[in-house]
């Protein structure tokens, strides 16, 4: 375990340059004291690592030093091919480049890792979009991706939810692929926001470039955004009774993340029906979702959702109440 950590520390210094002990500790998920001991062990083993004192100091390797311990193991090579996403690479205009890189990597690997990588590619395939939906239509994805890569300011015309269109001049920080949909993280008026790329109506890269915020981390931003989005999305709660054996249908209709927590806290009555409390987005959205469960669910609260469902059922009863005459 320590040998693996020492190698990771060495490769971090080799790829990133100067790093402080707290930064290394955070990356390696160890204490700062452990970093001190590991650096001392590397130095004792003849690795030319030294420390600069002061507020801008840190550990770094002697200029020009390169380790030869960065060969891929069989498992590491397999993991790289499992991470390959040909669909998104094609959307970004990088399909040929990705295929060439894969061939070069295979050719450079020793026999055993090469065999493991080939078996991984033959036995596993990643398909990003969920069932019953395809990839978004993203005609401006490549334009946005080039602007992200070049740190170039972009003027967007964007279709918000509903019929409204807005124009924004943004600093594009990065692209995120979520469930088959591309999202752009971009700074506008000093705030980093997200834009669904399929809703971009026009994109014009300007001659002006920008300087990225040095402390911005795309993965951290997306994790925080996703967590906050879930909180913002569910603005109310509904109390329902669910028929026996309908748990999987509820998960399919409402989403497993919402349903599993609600079911775990639910109370089963003597008749087998489960009384649960579900987070909901709005009255209209909850009524639409719960109607899909038919008579397998009874809404108890709020009254607005219950009334909306009752009105819809009454309208359907009128529409389908009399069978059409057969000719």
PDB file of N, CA and C in Angstrom, residues 9 18 109 222:
ATOM      1  N   UNK A   9       2.644   9.710  -5.319  1.00  0.00           N
ATOM      2  CA  UNK A   9       3.221  10.993  -4.933  1.00  0.00           C
ATOM      3  C   UNK A   9       4.268  11.432  -5.944  1.00  0.00           C
ATOM      4  N   UNK A  18       5.436  21.831  -8.747  1.00  0.00           N
ATOM      5  CA  UNK A  18       5.458  22.128  -7.315  1.00  0.00           C
ATOM      6  C   UNK A  18       4.084  21.954  -6.681  1.00  0.00           C
ATOM      7  N   UNK A 109       1.646  -0.984 -25.469  1.00  0.00           N
ATOM      8  CA  UNK A 109       1.569  -1.774 -24.240  1.00  0.00           C
ATOM      9  C   UNK A 109       2.347  -3.080 -24.375  1.00  0.00           C
ATOM     10  N   UNK A 222     -19.628  20.668 -10.837  1.00  0.00           N
ATOM     11  CA  UNK A 222     -20.782  19.880 -11.267  1.00  0.00           C
ATOM     12  C   UNK A 222     -21.388  19.100 -10.103  1.00  0.00           C
TER      13      UNK A 222
END
